[in-house]
Coordinates of C-alpha atoms and ligand atoms in Angstrom, one line a residue:
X1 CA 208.8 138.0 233.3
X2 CA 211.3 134.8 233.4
X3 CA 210.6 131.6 233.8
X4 CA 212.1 131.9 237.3
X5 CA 210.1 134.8 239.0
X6 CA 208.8 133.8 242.5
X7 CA 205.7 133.0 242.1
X8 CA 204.8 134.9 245.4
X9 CA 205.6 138.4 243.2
X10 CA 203.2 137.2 240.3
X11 CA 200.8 139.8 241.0
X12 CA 203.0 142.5 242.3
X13 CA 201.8 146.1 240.8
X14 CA 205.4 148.0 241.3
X15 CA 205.3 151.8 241.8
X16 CA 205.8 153.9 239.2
X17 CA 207.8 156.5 239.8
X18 CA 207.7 160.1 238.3
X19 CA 209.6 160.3 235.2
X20 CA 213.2 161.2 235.2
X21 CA 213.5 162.3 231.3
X22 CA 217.1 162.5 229.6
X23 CA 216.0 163.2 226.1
X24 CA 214.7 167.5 226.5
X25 CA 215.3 169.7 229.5
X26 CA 211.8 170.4 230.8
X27 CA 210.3 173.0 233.6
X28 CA 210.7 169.9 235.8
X29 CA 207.1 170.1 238.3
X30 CA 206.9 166.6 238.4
X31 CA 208.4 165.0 241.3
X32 CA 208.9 167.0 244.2
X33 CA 212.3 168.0 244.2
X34 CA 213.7 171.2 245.5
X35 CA 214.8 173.7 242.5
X36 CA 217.9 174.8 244.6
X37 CA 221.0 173.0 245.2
X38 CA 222.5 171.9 248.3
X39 CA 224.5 174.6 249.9
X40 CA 228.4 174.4 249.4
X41 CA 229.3 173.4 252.8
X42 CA 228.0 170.1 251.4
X43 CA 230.0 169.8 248.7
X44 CA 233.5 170.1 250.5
X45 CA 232.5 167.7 253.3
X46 CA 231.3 165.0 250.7
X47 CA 234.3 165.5 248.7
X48 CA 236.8 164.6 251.9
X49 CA 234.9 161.0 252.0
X50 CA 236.0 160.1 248.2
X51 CA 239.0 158.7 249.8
X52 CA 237.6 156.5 252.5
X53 CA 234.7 155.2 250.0
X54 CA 237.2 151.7 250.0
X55 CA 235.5 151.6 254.1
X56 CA 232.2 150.3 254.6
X57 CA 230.1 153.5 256.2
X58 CA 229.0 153.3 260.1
X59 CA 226.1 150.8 259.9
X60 CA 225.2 152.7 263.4
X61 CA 225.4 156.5 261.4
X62 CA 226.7 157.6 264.8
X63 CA 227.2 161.1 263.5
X64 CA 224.8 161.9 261.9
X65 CA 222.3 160.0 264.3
X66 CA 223.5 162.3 266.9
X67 CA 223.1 165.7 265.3
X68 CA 219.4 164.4 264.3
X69 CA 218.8 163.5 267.2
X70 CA 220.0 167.3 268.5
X71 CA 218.0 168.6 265.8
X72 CA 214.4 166.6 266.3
X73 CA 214.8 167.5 270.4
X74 CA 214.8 163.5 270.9
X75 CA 217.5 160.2 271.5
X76 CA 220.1 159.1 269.5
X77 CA 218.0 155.6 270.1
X78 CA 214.7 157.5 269.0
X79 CA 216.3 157.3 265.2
X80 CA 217.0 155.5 262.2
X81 CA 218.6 157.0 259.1
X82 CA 217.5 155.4 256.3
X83 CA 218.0 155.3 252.3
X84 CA 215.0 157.9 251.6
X85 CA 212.2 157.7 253.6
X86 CA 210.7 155.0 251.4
X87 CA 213.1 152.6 252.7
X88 CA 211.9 153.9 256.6
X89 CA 208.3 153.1 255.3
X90 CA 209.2 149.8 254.0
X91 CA 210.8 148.6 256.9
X92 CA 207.7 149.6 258.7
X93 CA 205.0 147.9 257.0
X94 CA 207.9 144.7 257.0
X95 CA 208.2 145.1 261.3
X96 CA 204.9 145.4 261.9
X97 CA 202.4 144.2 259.2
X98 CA 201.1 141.0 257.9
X99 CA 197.6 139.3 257.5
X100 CA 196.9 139.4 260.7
X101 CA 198.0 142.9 261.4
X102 CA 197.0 145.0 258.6
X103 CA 197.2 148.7 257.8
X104 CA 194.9 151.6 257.0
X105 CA 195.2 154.4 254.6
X106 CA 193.4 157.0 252.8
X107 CA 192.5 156.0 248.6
X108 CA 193.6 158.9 247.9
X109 CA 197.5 159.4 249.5
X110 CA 201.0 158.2 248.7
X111 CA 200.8 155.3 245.8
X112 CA 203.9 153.2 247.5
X113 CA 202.0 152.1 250.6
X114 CA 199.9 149.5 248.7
X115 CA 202.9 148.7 246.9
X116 CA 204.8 147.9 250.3
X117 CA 202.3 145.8 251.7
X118 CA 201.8 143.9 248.1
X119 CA 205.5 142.7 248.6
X120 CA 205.4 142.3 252.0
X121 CA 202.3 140.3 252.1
X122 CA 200.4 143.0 254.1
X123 CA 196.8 142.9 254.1
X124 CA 195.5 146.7 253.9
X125 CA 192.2 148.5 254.0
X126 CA 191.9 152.1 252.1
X127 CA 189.7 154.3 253.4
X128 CA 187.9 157.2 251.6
X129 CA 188.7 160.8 251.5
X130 CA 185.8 163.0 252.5
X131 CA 184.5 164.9 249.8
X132 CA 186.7 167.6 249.4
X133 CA 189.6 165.8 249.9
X134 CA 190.1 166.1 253.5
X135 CA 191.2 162.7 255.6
X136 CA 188.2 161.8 258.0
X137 CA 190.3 161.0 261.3
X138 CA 186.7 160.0 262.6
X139 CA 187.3 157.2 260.2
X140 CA 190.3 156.3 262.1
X141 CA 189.5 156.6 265.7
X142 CA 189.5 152.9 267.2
X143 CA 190.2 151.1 264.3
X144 CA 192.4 148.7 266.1
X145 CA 194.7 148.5 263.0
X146 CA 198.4 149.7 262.1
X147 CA 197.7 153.0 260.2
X148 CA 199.9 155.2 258.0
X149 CA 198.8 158.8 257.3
X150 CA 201.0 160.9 255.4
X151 CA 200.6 164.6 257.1
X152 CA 200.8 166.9 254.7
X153 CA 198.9 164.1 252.5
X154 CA 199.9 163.4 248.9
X155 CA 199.1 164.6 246.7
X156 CA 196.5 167.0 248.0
X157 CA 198.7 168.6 250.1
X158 CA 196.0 168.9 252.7
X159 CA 197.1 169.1 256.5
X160 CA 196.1 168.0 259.6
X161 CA 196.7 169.7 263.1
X162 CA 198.7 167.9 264.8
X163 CA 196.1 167.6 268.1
X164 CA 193.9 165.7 265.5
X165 CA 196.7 162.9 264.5
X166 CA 197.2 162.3 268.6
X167 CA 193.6 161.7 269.0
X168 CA 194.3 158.9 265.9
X169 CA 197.3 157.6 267.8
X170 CA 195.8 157.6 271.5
X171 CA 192.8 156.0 270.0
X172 CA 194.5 152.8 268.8
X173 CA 196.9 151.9 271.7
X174 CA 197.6 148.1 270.1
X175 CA 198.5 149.1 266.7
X176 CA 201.3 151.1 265.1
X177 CA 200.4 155.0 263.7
X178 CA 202.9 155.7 261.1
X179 CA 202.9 159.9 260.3
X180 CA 204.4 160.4 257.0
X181 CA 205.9 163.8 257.7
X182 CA 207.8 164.1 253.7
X183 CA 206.4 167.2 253.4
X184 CA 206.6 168.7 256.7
X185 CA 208.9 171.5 256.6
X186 CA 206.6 173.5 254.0
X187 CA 204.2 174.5 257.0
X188 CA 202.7 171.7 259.0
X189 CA 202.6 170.7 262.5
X190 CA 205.3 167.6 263.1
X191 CA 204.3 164.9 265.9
X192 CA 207.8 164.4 266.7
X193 CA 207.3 165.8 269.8
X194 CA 204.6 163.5 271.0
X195 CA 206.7 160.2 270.5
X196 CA 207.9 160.5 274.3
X197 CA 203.9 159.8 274.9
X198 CA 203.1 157.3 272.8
X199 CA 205.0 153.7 272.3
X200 CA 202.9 152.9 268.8
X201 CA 203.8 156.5 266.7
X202 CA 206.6 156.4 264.6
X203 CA 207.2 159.2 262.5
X204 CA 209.1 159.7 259.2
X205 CA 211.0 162.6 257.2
X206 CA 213.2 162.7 254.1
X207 CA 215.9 165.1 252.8
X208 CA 214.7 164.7 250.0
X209 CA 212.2 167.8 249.3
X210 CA 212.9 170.3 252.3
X211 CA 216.8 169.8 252.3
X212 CA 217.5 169.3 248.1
X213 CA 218.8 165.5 248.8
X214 CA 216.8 163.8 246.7
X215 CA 219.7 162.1 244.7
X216 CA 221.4 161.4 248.0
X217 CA 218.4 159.1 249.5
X218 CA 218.5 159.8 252.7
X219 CA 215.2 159.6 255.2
X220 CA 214.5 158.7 258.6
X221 CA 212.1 157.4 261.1
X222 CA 211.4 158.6 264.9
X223 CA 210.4 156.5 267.3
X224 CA 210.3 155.5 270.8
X225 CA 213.2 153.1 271.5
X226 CA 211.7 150.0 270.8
X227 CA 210.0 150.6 267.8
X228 CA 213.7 151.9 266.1
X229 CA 215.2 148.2 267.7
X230 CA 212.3 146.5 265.2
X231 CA 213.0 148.6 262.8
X232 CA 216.7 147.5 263.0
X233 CA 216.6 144.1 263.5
X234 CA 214.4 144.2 259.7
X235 CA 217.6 146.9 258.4
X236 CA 220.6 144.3 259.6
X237 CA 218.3 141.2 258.3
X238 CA 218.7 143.3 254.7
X239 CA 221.1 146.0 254.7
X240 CA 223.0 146.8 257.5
X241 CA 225.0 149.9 255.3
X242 CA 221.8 151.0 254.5
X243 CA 223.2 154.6 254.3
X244 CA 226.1 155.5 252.1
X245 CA 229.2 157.5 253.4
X246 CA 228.9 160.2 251.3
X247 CA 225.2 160.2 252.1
X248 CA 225.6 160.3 256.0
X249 CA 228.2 163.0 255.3
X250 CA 225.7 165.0 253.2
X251 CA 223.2 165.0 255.7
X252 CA 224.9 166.3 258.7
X253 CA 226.3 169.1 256.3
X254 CA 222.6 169.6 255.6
X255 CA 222.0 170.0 259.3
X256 CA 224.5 172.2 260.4
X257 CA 223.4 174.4 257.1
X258 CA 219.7 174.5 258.7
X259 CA 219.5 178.1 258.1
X260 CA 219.9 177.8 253.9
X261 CA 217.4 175.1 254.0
X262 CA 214.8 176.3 255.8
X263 CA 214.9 180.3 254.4
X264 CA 214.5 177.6 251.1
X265 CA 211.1 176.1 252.6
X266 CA 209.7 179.7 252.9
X267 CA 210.9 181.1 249.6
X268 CA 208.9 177.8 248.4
X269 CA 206.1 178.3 250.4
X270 CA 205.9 181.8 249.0
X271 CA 206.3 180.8 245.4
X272 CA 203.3 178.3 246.5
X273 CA 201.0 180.7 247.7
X274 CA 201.5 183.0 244.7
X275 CA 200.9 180.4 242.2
X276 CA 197.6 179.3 243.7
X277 CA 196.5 182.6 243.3
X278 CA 197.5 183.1 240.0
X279 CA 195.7 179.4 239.0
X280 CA 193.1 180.6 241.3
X281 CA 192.4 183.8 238.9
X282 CA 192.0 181.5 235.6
X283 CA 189.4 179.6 237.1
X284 CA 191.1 176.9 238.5
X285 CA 190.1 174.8 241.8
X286 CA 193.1 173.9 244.0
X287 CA 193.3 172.1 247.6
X288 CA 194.5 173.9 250.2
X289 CA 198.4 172.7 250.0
X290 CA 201.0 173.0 252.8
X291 CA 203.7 171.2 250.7
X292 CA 206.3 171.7 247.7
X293 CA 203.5 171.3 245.4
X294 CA 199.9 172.3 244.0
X295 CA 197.3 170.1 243.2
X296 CA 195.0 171.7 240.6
X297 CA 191.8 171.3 238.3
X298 CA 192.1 173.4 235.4
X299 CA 188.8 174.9 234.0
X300 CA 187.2 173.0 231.0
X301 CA 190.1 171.1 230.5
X302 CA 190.9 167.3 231.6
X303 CA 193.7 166.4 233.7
X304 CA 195.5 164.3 231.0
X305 CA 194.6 167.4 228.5
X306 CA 196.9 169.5 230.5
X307 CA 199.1 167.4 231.5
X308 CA 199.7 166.4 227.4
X309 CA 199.3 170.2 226.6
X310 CA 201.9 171.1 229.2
X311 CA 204.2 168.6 228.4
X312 CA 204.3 169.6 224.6
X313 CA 205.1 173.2 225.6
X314 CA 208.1 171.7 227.8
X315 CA 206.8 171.5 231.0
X316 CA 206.6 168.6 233.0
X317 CA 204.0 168.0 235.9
X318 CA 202.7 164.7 237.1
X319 CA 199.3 163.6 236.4
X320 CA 197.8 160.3 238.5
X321 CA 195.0 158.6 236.2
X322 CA 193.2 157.4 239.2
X323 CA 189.3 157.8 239.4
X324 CA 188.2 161.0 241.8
X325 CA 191.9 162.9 241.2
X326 CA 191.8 162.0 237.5
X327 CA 190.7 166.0 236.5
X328 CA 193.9 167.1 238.6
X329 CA 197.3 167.5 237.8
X330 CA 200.4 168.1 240.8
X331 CA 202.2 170.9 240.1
X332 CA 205.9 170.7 241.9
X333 CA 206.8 174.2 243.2
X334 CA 210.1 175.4 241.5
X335 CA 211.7 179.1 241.4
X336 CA 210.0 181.9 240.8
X337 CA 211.1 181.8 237.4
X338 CA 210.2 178.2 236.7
X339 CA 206.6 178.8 237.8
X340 CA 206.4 182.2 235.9
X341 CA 206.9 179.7 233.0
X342 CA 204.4 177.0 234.6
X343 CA 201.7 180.1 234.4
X344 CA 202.7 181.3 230.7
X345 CA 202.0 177.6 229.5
X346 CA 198.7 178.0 231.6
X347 CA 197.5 180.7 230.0
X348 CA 198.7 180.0 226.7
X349 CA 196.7 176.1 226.4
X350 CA 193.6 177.8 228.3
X351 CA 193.3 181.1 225.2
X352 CA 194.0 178.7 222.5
X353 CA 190.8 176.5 224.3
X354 CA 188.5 179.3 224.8
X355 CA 189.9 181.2 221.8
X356 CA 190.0 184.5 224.2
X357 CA 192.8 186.3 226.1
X358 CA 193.5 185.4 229.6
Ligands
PMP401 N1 206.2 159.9 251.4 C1 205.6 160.7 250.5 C2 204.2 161.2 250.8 C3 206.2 161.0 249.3 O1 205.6 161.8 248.4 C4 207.5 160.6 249.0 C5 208.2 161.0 247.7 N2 208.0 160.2 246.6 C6 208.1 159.8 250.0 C7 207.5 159.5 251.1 C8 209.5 159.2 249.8 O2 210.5 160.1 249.5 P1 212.0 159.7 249.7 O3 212.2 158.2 249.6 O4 212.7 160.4 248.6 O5 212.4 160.1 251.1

C-alpha cells in the first residue's frame, strides 16, 4: 500500500478471482467458462468494427438493447448492458445501498457481494444456509432490506423455483430484490418475467458462461423502468461507454446465434449430470447443481487435498477455504473429453489413497 491510499479503502478485502495461469495448460474447471468458442458469425461481425474502434461505442447500446430486449420478452427501457454482470451488480449495491439501506445474502453464495458493499460503504447482513445447503427464503420473507440472491446459487449450484423468489420479492415491497440469474440458462426458472409486477426486482445475466463471452465482459440487468434510470444515472456518473464496440457487436451476434448457444447449455447440462454420477459412484457427496459446475466432497479426502492432488496431475478446479464449504471443491463443466480427464485424476488420487482399484 502507498503512502497515498484513501484511507476509506484501508480495510477493503478485494475479491480474488479464480486463477488465470500462463505458465502449464491445465483441464481448466476453475472458473466457469464455457469449453466452446463463440460461433463464427461472431467472429466476422467483430472483425467489421476494427475500423470504427477510433469512435467512441453507443453509450445507449441501442442495438443490442433492442434485440435483448426482443429476446427477454421486455422494453428496451427494462435494460442495461453492462461490462459483465459484475459491473450490473456493482452499480446496484452503489444505486441502492448504504448504511441505512443495507443488503442480505446467503454465507454461503457469490464472494463479490461483500466485496461490493465493502467499497461502497454498504452495510450487509449474511444469512445462513440451511443445512444442506439450501437458501431458507423463510429467512427472507419481510426482512425489510435490499436483498441479493443469486438463483442458481454459487457455488452450490442449488436452485430455487421461481414462485418461491416472488414470494421473497412480494414480501419486501420497500426494498430492492436483486436475482442473480449468472447461471440461468443451465436449467433454472428466470424471474424476468415477473419484473412487469414488481417495481423492487431487478434481475441480472452475463454472457459470460451460457453464451462463451467471458473475455468479452458483457452482462446485464432487467428491470422496471425506473430502476434501469438509477442504474444509469450511477453508469454516466462513472462510465458512460461502459460497453466496448466490439463487445456490443459480440453480443447481438451471440443473440441472433441463440440456437448454437443454447444446444451448448444442454450438451453442458448433459456432461453435468453424467459427471455427478460418475463422482456419485466413488463415494462422493454433491449438491444438486443446475449450473456449469459441480460442487463436490470427495470421500476421505480434504478439499485442499484434492484440489493440491488435482492440480499436480494438471487439472485445475477451484477450491474456496471458507468454513462449512472447506471439504468441497467446484468442478467447472467442460467437454466430454475434459471431464473424462477430470474423472481419470479422480480415480487415480482416490486408488493411490485407499491403495485399491476404483
Ligand atoms: N454472479 C455469479 C454468481 C458469478 O459466479 C459470476 C462469475 N464470477 C458473476 C456473477 C459475474 O460474472 P461476469 O461479470 O463475468 O458476468
Amino acid at each position: 500500500m502507498s503512502r497515498f491510499f484513501s484511507g476509506k479503502y484501508a480495510a477493503l478485502e478485494p475479491y480474488v478471482p479464480g486463477e488465470q495461469p500462463r505458465e502449464r495448460k491445465y483441464v481448466k474447471l476453475n472458473t466457469n467458462e464455457s469449453p466452446y468458442p463463440p460461433s463464427t458469425l461472431l467472429a466476422e461481425r467483430v472483425q467489421e468494427q476494427c475500423p470504427l474502434l477510433n469512435l467512441y461505442s453507443d453509450p445507449e447500446c441501442t442495438v443490442l438493447r433492442g434485440k435483448l430486449a426482443a429476446h427477454l420478452g421486455v422494453r428496451a427501457e427494462n435494460v442495461l448492458p453492462t461490462n459483465g454482470s459484475d459491473e450490473a451488480l456493482n452499480f446496484a449495491f452503489m444505486a441502492f445501498g448504504d448504511g441505512e439501506h443495507p443488503f442480505a445474502f446467503a454465507d454461503i453464495t457469490y464472494g463479490f457481494y461483500p466485496v461490493f458493499c465493502a467499497i461502497n460503504g454498504v452495510s450487509y447482513e449474511e444469512i445462513p444456509l440451511r443445512e444442506d445447503f439450501s437458501i431458507g427464503l423463510a429467512d427472507y420473507a419481510g426482512i425489510g432490506k435490499n436483498i441479493v440472491i443469486a438463483n442458481p446459487n454459487a457455488p452450490t449450484g442449488i436452485a430455487l423455483p421461481r414462485a418461491e423468489l416472488e414470494r421473497v420479492v412480494a414480501s419486501n415491497p420497500d426494498s430492492v430484490v436483486v436475482i442473480d440469474e449468472a447461471y440461468v440458462d443451465f436449467g433454472a426458472e428466470s424471474c424476468v418475467s415477473l419484473i412487469d409486477r414488481y417495481d423492487n426486482l431487478l434481475v441480472t445475466q452475463t454472457f459470460s458462461k451460457s453464451r462463451s463471452l467471458a473475455g468479452a465482459r458483457l452482462g446485464f440487468a432487467v428491470g422496471c423502468a425506473e430502476l434501469i434510470a438509477d442504474l444509469n444515472t450511477v453508469k454516466y456518473s462513472t462510465n458512460p461507454y461502459n460497453v466496448n464496440r466490439m463487445t456490443m457487436t459480440a453480443g447481438a451476434a451471440a443473440l441472433d446465434d441463440d440456437g448454437y448457444y443454447m444446444a451448448n447449455c444442454r450438451e453442458i447440462a448433459a456432461t453435468r449430470d453424467y459427471v455427478s454420477r460418475e463422482l456419485r459412484k466413488l463415494g462422493f457427496e454433491l449438491t444438486d447443481s443446475r449450473t456449469n459446475f459441480v460442487f463436490c466432497r470427495a470421500p476421505g479426502v480434504s478439499g485442499a487435498e484434492m484440489y493440491a492432488e488435482l492440480r499436480a496431475r494438471g487439472v485445475l478446479v477451484r477450491h474456496f477455504d471458507k468454513p462449512r464449504i472447506t471439504d468441497y471443491n467446484r468442478v467447472s463443466i467442460g467437454t466430454r473429453e475434459q471431464m473424462d480427464l477430470f474423472l481419470d485424476a479422480v480415480r487415480d488420487i482416490l486408488n493411490q489413497r485407499g491403495g485399491t482399484t476404483v
